[in-house]
Short mmCIF file of C-alpha atoms and ligand atoms in Angstrom, two decimals:
data_model
loop_
_atom_site.label_atom_id
_atom_site.label_comp_id
_atom_site.label_asym_id
_atom_site.label_seq_id
_atom_site.Cartn_x
_atom_site.Cartn_y
_atom_site.Cartn_z
CA MET H 1268 6.64 -15.09 134.38
CA THR H 1269 8.00 -11.88 133.12
CA LYS H 1270 6.73 -10.62 129.46
CA THR H 1271 6.34 -6.76 129.76
CA VAL H 1272 9.30 -4.49 130.98
CA TYR H 1273 8.92 -0.86 132.14
CA ILE H 1274 11.80 1.25 132.23
CA ALA H 1275 11.37 4.24 134.27
CA GLY H 1276 14.35 6.42 132.48
CA LEU H 1277 15.49 6.47 128.99
CA GLY H 1278 19.11 7.77 129.56
CA LEU H 1279 22.22 5.97 128.43
CA ILE H 1280 21.13 3.33 130.94
CA GLY H 1281 18.30 2.31 130.51
CA SER H 1282 18.49 2.42 126.44
CA SER H 1283 21.20 0.51 126.30
CA LEU H 1284 19.24 -1.92 128.91
CA ALA H 1285 16.67 -1.95 126.78
CA LEU H 1286 18.32 -2.81 123.73
CA GLY H 1287 20.09 -5.85 125.31
CA ILE H 1288 17.10 -6.96 126.66
CA ARG H 1289 15.66 -6.87 123.33
CA ARG H 1290 17.97 -8.97 121.95
CA ASP H 1291 17.68 -12.46 123.70
CA HIS H 1292 13.72 -11.41 124.09
CA PRO H 1293 12.38 -10.44 121.26
CA ASP H 1294 8.21 -10.87 122.07
CA TYR H 1295 8.17 -9.21 124.49
CA ARG H 1296 7.01 -5.11 125.84
CA ILE H 1297 9.24 -2.51 126.48
CA LEU H 1298 7.78 0.54 127.44
CA GLY H 1299 9.20 3.43 128.94
CA TYR H 1300 9.24 6.53 130.94
CA ASN H 1301 11.29 9.73 130.47
CA ARG H 1302 11.15 13.06 131.83
CA GLY H 1303 12.83 14.65 128.48
CA GLU H 1304 11.17 14.83 125.22
CA ALA H 1305 14.35 14.36 123.06
CA SER H 1306 15.16 10.65 124.12
CA ARG H 1307 11.58 9.43 124.84
CA SER H 1308 11.48 10.33 121.09
CA ILE H 1309 14.83 8.53 119.74
CA ALA H 1310 13.85 5.49 121.70
CA LEU H 1311 10.60 5.47 119.76
CA GLU H 1312 12.28 6.20 116.59
CA LYS H 1313 15.39 3.21 117.43
CA GLY H 1314 12.97 1.43 118.61
CA ILE H 1315 14.35 0.90 121.79
CA VAL H 1316 10.69 0.93 123.18
CA ASP H 1317 7.55 -0.08 122.19
CA GLU H 1318 5.71 2.65 123.84
CA ALA H 1319 6.92 6.00 126.01
CA THR H 1320 5.43 7.91 127.93
CA ASP H 1321 6.66 10.89 130.08
CA ASP H 1322 4.61 9.97 133.30
CA PHE H 1323 5.79 7.79 135.40
CA ALA H 1324 2.63 6.28 137.05
CA HIS H 1325 1.40 5.89 133.19
CA PHE H 1326 3.08 2.24 132.33
CA ALA H 1327 3.45 1.83 136.08
CA GLY H 1328 0.28 -0.55 136.88
CA GLN H 1329 0.55 -2.85 132.89
CA ALA H 1330 4.91 -4.43 134.28
CA ASP H 1331 5.54 -7.67 134.91
CA LEU H 1332 9.41 -5.73 135.85
CA ILE H 1333 10.04 -2.27 136.73
CA PHE H 1334 13.21 -1.41 135.78
CA LEU H 1335 14.22 2.60 137.57
CA CYS H 1336 17.36 4.18 135.52
CA VAL H 1337 17.18 8.05 136.85
CA PRO H 1338 19.44 9.53 139.44
CA ILE H 1339 19.48 7.98 142.60
CA GLN H 1340 16.99 11.01 143.95
CA GLN H 1341 15.12 10.55 141.61
CA THR H 1342 14.91 6.17 142.29
CA ILE H 1343 13.97 6.77 145.95
CA ASP H 1344 10.97 8.91 144.77
CA PHE H 1345 9.81 6.84 142.54
CA ILE H 1346 10.25 3.47 145.42
CA LYS H 1347 8.05 5.57 147.51
CA GLN H 1348 5.73 6.41 144.76
CA LEU H 1349 5.21 3.08 143.77
CA ALA H 1350 4.11 2.02 146.96
CA THR H 1351 1.24 4.02 146.56
CA LEU H 1352 0.24 2.41 142.58
CA GLU H 1353 -1.98 0.17 141.60
CA LEU H 1354 0.75 -2.12 140.72
CA LYS H 1355 0.46 -6.21 138.90
CA GLU H 1356 0.56 -9.39 141.14
CA GLY H 1357 4.49 -10.56 140.89
CA VAL H 1358 5.69 -7.63 139.86
CA LEU H 1359 9.25 -6.85 139.94
CA ILE H 1360 11.06 -3.66 140.96
CA THR H 1361 14.98 -3.14 140.59
CA ASP H 1362 17.01 -0.09 139.21
CA ALA H 1363 21.03 0.64 137.75
CA GLY H 1364 22.13 3.54 140.83
CA SER H 1365 25.16 3.72 140.55
CA THR H 1366 25.07 3.85 145.18
CA LYS H 1367 22.96 0.68 146.88
CA GLN H 1368 22.36 1.66 150.78
CA ALA H 1369 20.31 4.74 150.31
CA ILE H 1370 18.65 3.43 147.04
CA VAL H 1371 17.83 0.03 149.16
CA GLU H 1372 17.44 1.42 152.79
CA ALA H 1373 13.46 3.56 150.69
CA ALA H 1374 13.07 0.18 149.58
CA GLU H 1375 12.58 -1.01 152.73
CA THR H 1376 11.16 1.24 154.33
CA TYR H 1377 8.34 1.71 150.98
CA LEU H 1378 8.19 -1.22 149.97
CA VAL H 1379 8.05 -4.03 152.15
CA PRO H 1380 4.82 -2.58 154.39
CA LYS H 1381 3.11 -3.93 150.88
CA GLN H 1382 5.06 -6.70 150.55
CA LEU H 1383 6.79 -5.63 146.85
CA ASN H 1384 9.24 -7.83 145.90
CA PHE H 1385 12.22 -5.64 145.15
CA ILE H 1386 15.75 -5.57 144.67
CA GLY H 1387 18.43 -3.11 143.73
CA SER H 1388 20.88 -3.49 140.98
CA HIS H 1389 24.41 -1.71 139.16
CA PRO H 1390 25.58 -2.15 136.46
CA MET H 1391 29.11 -1.57 136.71
CA ALA H 1392 29.25 0.11 133.30
CA GLY H 1393 28.77 3.03 131.45
CA SER H 1394 31.08 6.53 129.47
CA HIS H 1395 30.26 9.52 130.23
CA LYS H 1396 28.27 10.13 127.14
CA SER H 1397 24.50 10.24 128.96
CA GLY H 1398 20.75 10.22 126.50
CA ALA H 1399 18.74 7.75 124.57
CA ILE H 1400 21.10 8.88 121.83
CA ALA H 1401 24.04 7.52 123.29
CA ALA H 1402 22.28 4.07 123.91
CA ASP H 1403 24.28 0.76 123.24
CA ILE H 1404 23.77 -3.11 123.25
CA ASN H 1405 27.43 -3.95 124.05
CA LEU H 1406 27.78 -2.08 126.73
CA PHE H 1407 26.97 -4.12 129.72
CA GLU H 1408 29.31 -7.01 127.93
CA ASN H 1409 31.88 -9.29 130.48
CA ALA H 1410 31.28 -5.99 132.89
CA TYR H 1411 30.01 -6.74 135.97
CA PHE H 1412 25.89 -6.29 136.87
CA ILE H 1413 25.44 -6.19 140.89
CA PHE H 1414 22.89 -7.50 142.84
CA THR H 1415 22.04 -6.21 146.07
CA PRO H 1416 19.36 -8.22 147.21
CA CYS H 1417 17.75 -7.19 150.95
CA LYS H 1418 14.90 -7.59 152.74
CA ALA H 1419 12.20 -6.55 150.57
CA THR H 1420 14.40 -9.79 147.79
CA LYS H 1421 11.54 -12.40 146.67
CA LYS H 1422 13.46 -15.83 145.57
CA ASP H 1423 12.49 -15.39 142.07
CA ALA H 1424 14.08 -12.03 141.86
CA ILE H 1425 17.44 -13.08 141.07
CA PRO H 1426 16.90 -15.93 138.67
CA ARG H 1427 14.40 -13.58 137.20
CA LEU H 1428 16.17 -10.75 136.94
CA THR H 1429 19.89 -13.13 135.25
CA ASP H 1430 16.91 -14.24 132.32
CA LEU H 1431 15.29 -11.05 131.63
CA LEU H 1432 19.27 -10.19 131.31
CA SER H 1433 21.27 -12.60 129.35
CA GLY H 1434 21.35 -10.04 126.36
CA LEU H 1435 23.25 -8.14 127.97
CA HIS H 1436 26.19 -10.92 128.45
CA ALA H 1437 27.32 -9.66 131.76
CA ARG H 1438 28.68 -10.96 134.14
CA PHE H 1439 25.98 -11.75 137.66
CA ILE H 1440 27.72 -11.12 140.87
CA GLU H 1441 25.17 -10.82 144.69
CA ILE H 1442 26.42 -8.12 146.97
CA ASP H 1443 25.42 -7.02 150.16
CA ALA H 1444 24.88 -2.94 149.73
CA LYS H 1445 26.59 -1.81 152.24
CA GLU H 1446 29.44 -3.84 150.99
CA HIS H 1447 29.26 -2.32 147.52
CA ASP H 1448 28.93 1.25 148.17
CA TYR H 1449 32.21 0.39 150.83
CA VAL H 1450 34.37 -1.06 146.76
CA THR H 1451 32.83 1.40 144.80
CA SER H 1452 33.81 4.38 147.15
CA GLN H 1453 37.08 3.16 146.73
CA VAL H 1454 37.29 2.08 142.47
CA SER H 1455 34.76 4.27 141.68
CA HIS H 1456 33.57 7.32 142.61
CA PHE H 1457 37.10 8.63 144.91
CA PRO H 1458 39.02 8.50 141.31
CA HIS H 1459 35.79 10.84 140.31
CA VAL H 1460 37.25 13.15 142.82
CA LEU H 1461 40.38 12.34 141.76
CA ALA H 1462 39.96 13.07 138.31
CA SER H 1463 38.27 16.88 138.95
CA SER H 1464 40.37 17.60 141.28
CA LEU H 1465 43.03 16.73 138.97
CA MET H 1466 41.41 18.90 136.36
CA ASN H 1467 40.46 21.95 138.17
CA GLN H 1468 44.74 22.02 140.11
CA ALA H 1469 45.21 21.63 136.08
CA GLY H 1470 42.57 24.69 135.09
CA SER H 1471 43.78 27.08 137.91
CA TYR H 1472 47.65 26.11 136.94
CA ALA H 1473 48.04 26.71 133.39
CA VAL H 1474 46.47 30.72 134.34
CA ASP H 1475 49.46 31.57 134.72
CA HIS H 1476 51.80 28.85 132.70
CA PRO H 1477 49.08 28.49 129.74
CA LEU H 1478 51.55 25.50 128.14
CA THR H 1479 49.98 22.94 131.05
CA ASN H 1480 47.30 23.35 128.11
CA ASN H 1481 49.48 22.10 125.85
CA PHE H 1482 51.36 20.05 127.29
CA ALA H 1483 48.99 17.61 128.81
CA ALA H 1484 49.68 14.00 127.10
CA GLY H 1485 49.14 10.75 127.47
CA GLY H 1486 49.39 10.37 131.13
CA PHE H 1487 47.52 13.54 132.16
CA ARG H 1488 44.29 12.62 129.64
CA ASP H 1489 44.15 8.51 131.19
CA MET H 1490 44.07 10.19 134.79
CA THR H 1491 41.76 12.37 134.16
CA ARG H 1492 39.36 11.64 131.39
CA ILE H 1493 36.03 11.22 133.62
CA ALA H 1494 37.08 14.24 134.31
CA GLU H 1495 34.41 14.55 131.59
CA SER H 1496 31.61 12.86 133.19
CA GLU H 1497 27.63 14.28 133.61
CA PRO H 1498 28.20 16.93 137.23
CA GLY H 1499 24.47 16.04 138.39
CA MET H 1500 25.06 12.38 138.51
CA TRP H 1501 28.48 12.35 140.08
CA THR H 1502 26.83 14.55 142.61
CA SER H 1503 23.98 12.59 143.53
CA ILE H 1504 27.09 9.23 144.33
CA LEU H 1505 28.76 11.70 146.97
CA MET H 1506 25.47 12.37 148.32
CA THR H 1507 24.65 9.47 149.24
CA ASN H 1508 28.08 7.39 150.18
CA PRO H 1509 29.36 10.94 151.79
CA THR H 1510 30.66 8.06 154.82
CA SER H 1511 32.29 5.78 152.81
CA ILE H 1512 34.42 8.25 150.27
CA LEU H 1513 35.21 11.22 153.11
CA GLU H 1514 37.41 8.69 154.62
CA ARG H 1515 39.05 7.20 151.49
CA ILE H 1516 39.78 11.25 151.34
CA GLU H 1517 41.28 10.97 154.85
CA GLU H 1518 43.05 7.69 153.81
CA PHE H 1519 44.43 9.58 150.41
CA LYS H 1520 45.82 12.58 152.31
CA GLU H 1521 47.48 10.35 154.35
CA ARG H 1522 48.87 8.80 151.56
CA LEU H 1523 50.12 12.12 150.12
CA ASP H 1524 51.75 13.59 152.68
CA GLN H 1525 53.85 10.37 152.93
CA VAL H 1526 54.94 11.41 149.48
CA ALA H 1527 55.10 14.34 150.56
CA GLU H 1528 57.35 13.83 153.19
CA MET H 1529 59.83 11.64 151.58
CA LEU H 1530 60.13 14.13 149.13
CA LYS H 1531 61.46 16.63 151.43
CA THR H 1532 63.71 13.91 153.76
CA ARG H 1533 65.03 13.26 150.70
CA ASP H 1534 64.16 9.60 150.76
CA GLU H 1535 64.75 8.00 147.28
CA SER H 1536 64.71 4.40 147.35
CA GLY H 1537 61.17 4.55 149.73
CA ILE H 1538 59.28 6.74 146.43
CA TRP H 1539 61.15 3.80 144.52
CA HIS H 1540 59.60 1.44 146.40
CA PHE H 1541 56.15 4.01 146.54
CA PHE H 1542 56.57 3.56 142.67
CA GLU H 1543 57.02 -0.38 142.56
CA GLN H 1544 54.62 -0.74 144.73
CA GLY H 1545 52.10 0.94 143.12
CA ARG H 1546 52.99 -0.73 139.70
CA LEU H 1547 52.79 -4.53 140.81
CA THR H 1548 49.20 -3.87 142.26
CA ARG H 1549 48.29 -2.67 139.46
CA LYS H 1550 49.67 -5.16 137.61
CA GLU H 1551 47.78 -7.81 139.80
CA MET H 1552 44.75 -6.25 139.62
CA GLU H 1553 41.38 -7.17 137.42
CA ILE H 1554 42.22 -4.21 135.31
CA HIS H 1555 44.81 -6.44 133.63
CA LYS H 1556 41.99 -9.02 132.68
CA ARG H 1557 40.18 -7.06 130.09
CA GLY H 1558 36.86 -8.31 128.94
CA GLY H 1559 36.71 -10.78 131.96
CA VAL H 1560 38.97 -13.36 130.35
CA ASP H 1561 41.34 -14.27 132.05
CA SER H 1562 44.87 -14.89 130.58
CA PHE H 1563 44.86 -12.30 127.41
CA TYR H 1564 48.37 -11.87 125.79
CA ASP H 1565 49.27 -8.93 124.88
CA ILE H 1566 51.95 -7.62 122.78
CA PHE H 1567 53.31 -3.53 121.86
CA ILE H 1568 54.36 -2.91 118.95
CA SER H 1569 56.02 0.06 118.04
CA VAL H 1570 54.78 1.88 115.27
CA PRO H 1571 55.52 4.56 113.18
CA ASP H 1572 52.60 7.90 112.04
CA GLU H 1573 52.38 6.59 108.93
CA GLU H 1574 49.33 5.71 105.94
CA ASP H 1575 48.33 2.43 106.09
CA THR H 1576 50.90 1.31 109.09
CA ILE H 1577 47.85 -0.47 111.44
CA LEU H 1578 47.02 -1.68 108.28
CA LYS H 1579 50.30 -3.37 106.93
CA VAL H 1580 50.22 -4.75 110.90
CA LEU H 1581 46.66 -6.19 110.85
CA GLU H 1582 47.80 -7.38 107.48
CA LEU H 1583 50.34 -10.06 108.40
CA LEU H 1584 48.13 -11.34 111.84
CA ARG H 1585 45.29 -12.39 109.22
CA GLY H 1586 44.22 -15.76 110.12
CA ILE H 1587 45.29 -15.00 114.01
CA SER H 1588 41.66 -14.39 116.20
CA VAL H 1589 42.44 -11.05 117.78
CA VAL H 1590 40.53 -9.97 121.10
CA ASN H 1591 41.41 -6.45 121.41
CA LEU H 1592 43.41 -3.61 119.25
CA ARG H 1593 43.79 0.05 120.85
CA ILE H 1594 47.04 2.79 120.18
CA ASN H 1595 48.78 4.23 122.60
CA GLU H 1596 49.63 7.40 121.08
CA GLU H 1597 51.32 10.32 122.31
CA ASN H 1598 50.34 13.80 122.61
CA ARG H 1599 53.06 14.58 119.82
CA SER H 1600 53.13 14.26 116.24
CA ASP H 1601 57.35 12.78 115.94
CA ILE H 1602 56.69 10.75 119.10
CA ASN H 1603 56.48 6.70 117.42
CA GLY H 1604 52.74 4.97 118.79
CA ILE H 1605 52.69 1.95 120.49
CA LEU H 1606 49.73 -0.45 118.95
CA GLN H 1607 48.83 -2.66 121.78
CA ILE H 1608 47.42 -6.08 120.34
CA THR H 1609 45.91 -8.42 123.04
CA PHE H 1610 45.15 -11.82 121.30
CA LYS H 1611 43.36 -15.07 123.12
CA ASN H 1612 46.14 -17.25 123.51
CA LYS H 1613 50.29 -17.84 123.62
CA GLU H 1614 50.23 -19.71 120.42
CA ASP H 1615 49.09 -17.00 118.42
CA LEU H 1616 51.09 -13.98 120.49
CA GLU H 1617 54.36 -16.01 119.73
CA LYS H 1618 53.12 -15.90 116.01
CA ALA H 1619 51.97 -12.44 115.57
CA ALA H 1620 55.33 -11.60 117.75
CA ARG H 1621 57.04 -13.85 114.95
CA LEU H 1622 56.02 -12.72 111.85
CA ILE H 1623 56.11 -8.74 112.49
CA ARG H 1624 59.89 -9.36 113.76
CA GLU H 1625 60.54 -10.94 110.73
CA GLN H 1626 58.32 -8.54 108.55
CA THR H 1627 58.77 -5.39 109.71
CA SER H 1628 61.20 -3.77 111.42
CA TYR H 1629 59.00 -2.51 114.59
CA GLN H 1630 60.47 -2.94 117.31
CA VAL H 1631 58.26 -5.73 119.59
CA TYR H 1632 57.10 -6.21 122.83
CA LEU H 1633 55.35 -9.01 124.66
CA ASP H 1634 53.20 -7.93 128.36
P1 NAD J 580 21.14 9.97 131.79
O1 NAD J 580 22.16 11.32 132.11
O2 NAD J 580 21.55 9.22 130.36
O3 NAD J 580 20.20 9.59 132.06
C1 NAD J 580 18.95 9.72 133.40
C2 NAD J 580 18.06 9.54 132.81
O4 NAD J 580 17.03 9.93 134.18
C3 NAD J 580 17.09 10.68 131.67
O5 NAD J 580 16.69 9.43 131.13
C4 NAD J 580 16.71 11.87 132.48
O6 NAD J 580 15.57 12.74 131.25
C5 NAD J 580 15.59 10.67 133.65
N1 NAD J 580 15.68 11.52 134.86
C6 NAD J 580 16.89 13.27 135.34
N2 NAD J 580 17.06 13.70 136.31
C7 NAD J 580 14.95 13.54 136.33
C8 NAD J 580 14.21 13.72 137.32
N3 NAD J 580 14.39 14.71 138.31
N4 NAD J 580 13.15 13.15 137.31
C9 NAD J 580 12.52 12.14 136.50
N5 NAD J 580 13.54 11.49 135.25
C10 NAD J 580 15.08 12.29 135.64
O7 NAD J 580 22.33 9.15 133.43
P2 NAD J 580 22.36 7.17 132.57
O8 NAD J 580 23.74 7.17 132.63
O9 NAD J 580 21.89 6.60 132.46
O10 NAD J 580 22.55 6.89 135.00
C11 NAD J 580 21.05 6.75 135.06
C12 NAD J 580 20.72 5.38 136.75
O11 NAD J 580 21.90 5.15 136.24
C13 NAD J 580 21.80 6.08 137.21
O12 NAD J 580 21.63 6.61 138.94
C14 NAD J 580 23.07 6.46 137.31
O13 NAD J 580 23.89 6.22 139.20
C15 NAD J 580 23.55 5.43 137.21
N6 NAD J 580 24.62 4.53 136.59
C16 NAD J 580 25.19 5.49 135.53
C17 NAD J 580 26.34 4.74 135.33
C18 NAD J 580 27.20 5.33 133.69
O14 NAD J 580 28.16 5.46 134.14
N7 NAD J 580 26.37 6.47 133.33
C19 NAD J 580 26.89 3.56 135.58
C20 NAD J 580 26.13 1.96 136.51
C21 NAD J 580 24.67 3.77 137.06
#
């Protein structure tokens, strides 16, 4: 039975988890640890936690569940420390680290001899923001929340956690820690390496070609958004998943070499197929099933950059349920923006398309 939750690390992830836990369990006591004063004060002021400390050991013995939401290396240090502390009978320990194998290995080494119950967790949502100031109750909505059971995990761990975390509205999934680190190296860790490489390359190039900064528009922005992430977190991710990330880097170099070769040999058809394969593969991926719902329906409306355009479109759609709305603007003031609206079903999509076509001069495209 979980009644007292101890969240160590009141940053973006720890504070957002606390808000999500409170949503379905307002009667639980939430205690917090944070090294720095700022996030501790914000978490107390906003009622994210009931009490807070800067001494990790202070609340550990009172908790039914301990959530380690600090950087990976610190998570490993806290696991070692927990093995030496007097903890409550039946306490469940988990973490939020972005790589899992190193953490699970630490749990197996230090917690198994103490018969302590541990399961690795990775909430697969986040942002480049940090600290309790960025806490967001909806951060994990529809996101995968991964559990990586190990030798230290007891049977009750997953049912207890899925109950505790029901208010996150996340999608819980269980995988092996090693497999987790392989898959995330491809879709998360390596893309961060690429985004920062691209940014660094553009930065150097801009020294001799200053217009680089002006011409960097939508495509470049989409590719490099994650280069704004906190460097400390990404350093520890690379340091704790080196083998998989190095494999991804080597494999990618080969892919770049293949493109270079096609370009040198003027292999136009090869280059076309290279782009076509990327386009088709992306369409097949879950990226297109936004928010985890299987079949969303998108409409793209080419709208002029004029006052009240979006309001006008939304007014026409009154009564039709809109799932998502996004403006894909270009970095030019004289070009039309593309308004992308997502509907729940085909009927809503077709009704919306008809209304906009009939009552405006905007061009409408369906996905
Ligand atoms: P954050 O920077 O917002 O918060 C990190 C917290 O750890 C802060 O409270 C900070 O005070 C504390 N901390 C940092 N170094 C410490 C140290 N040496 N000793 C004690 N406390 C220390 O970061 P976050 O985004 O909340 O990340 C926390 C964990 O969640 C990390 O393990 C990260 O890998 C994981 N995670 C992050 C994301 C993301 O996108 N931000 C997503 C999923 C998982």
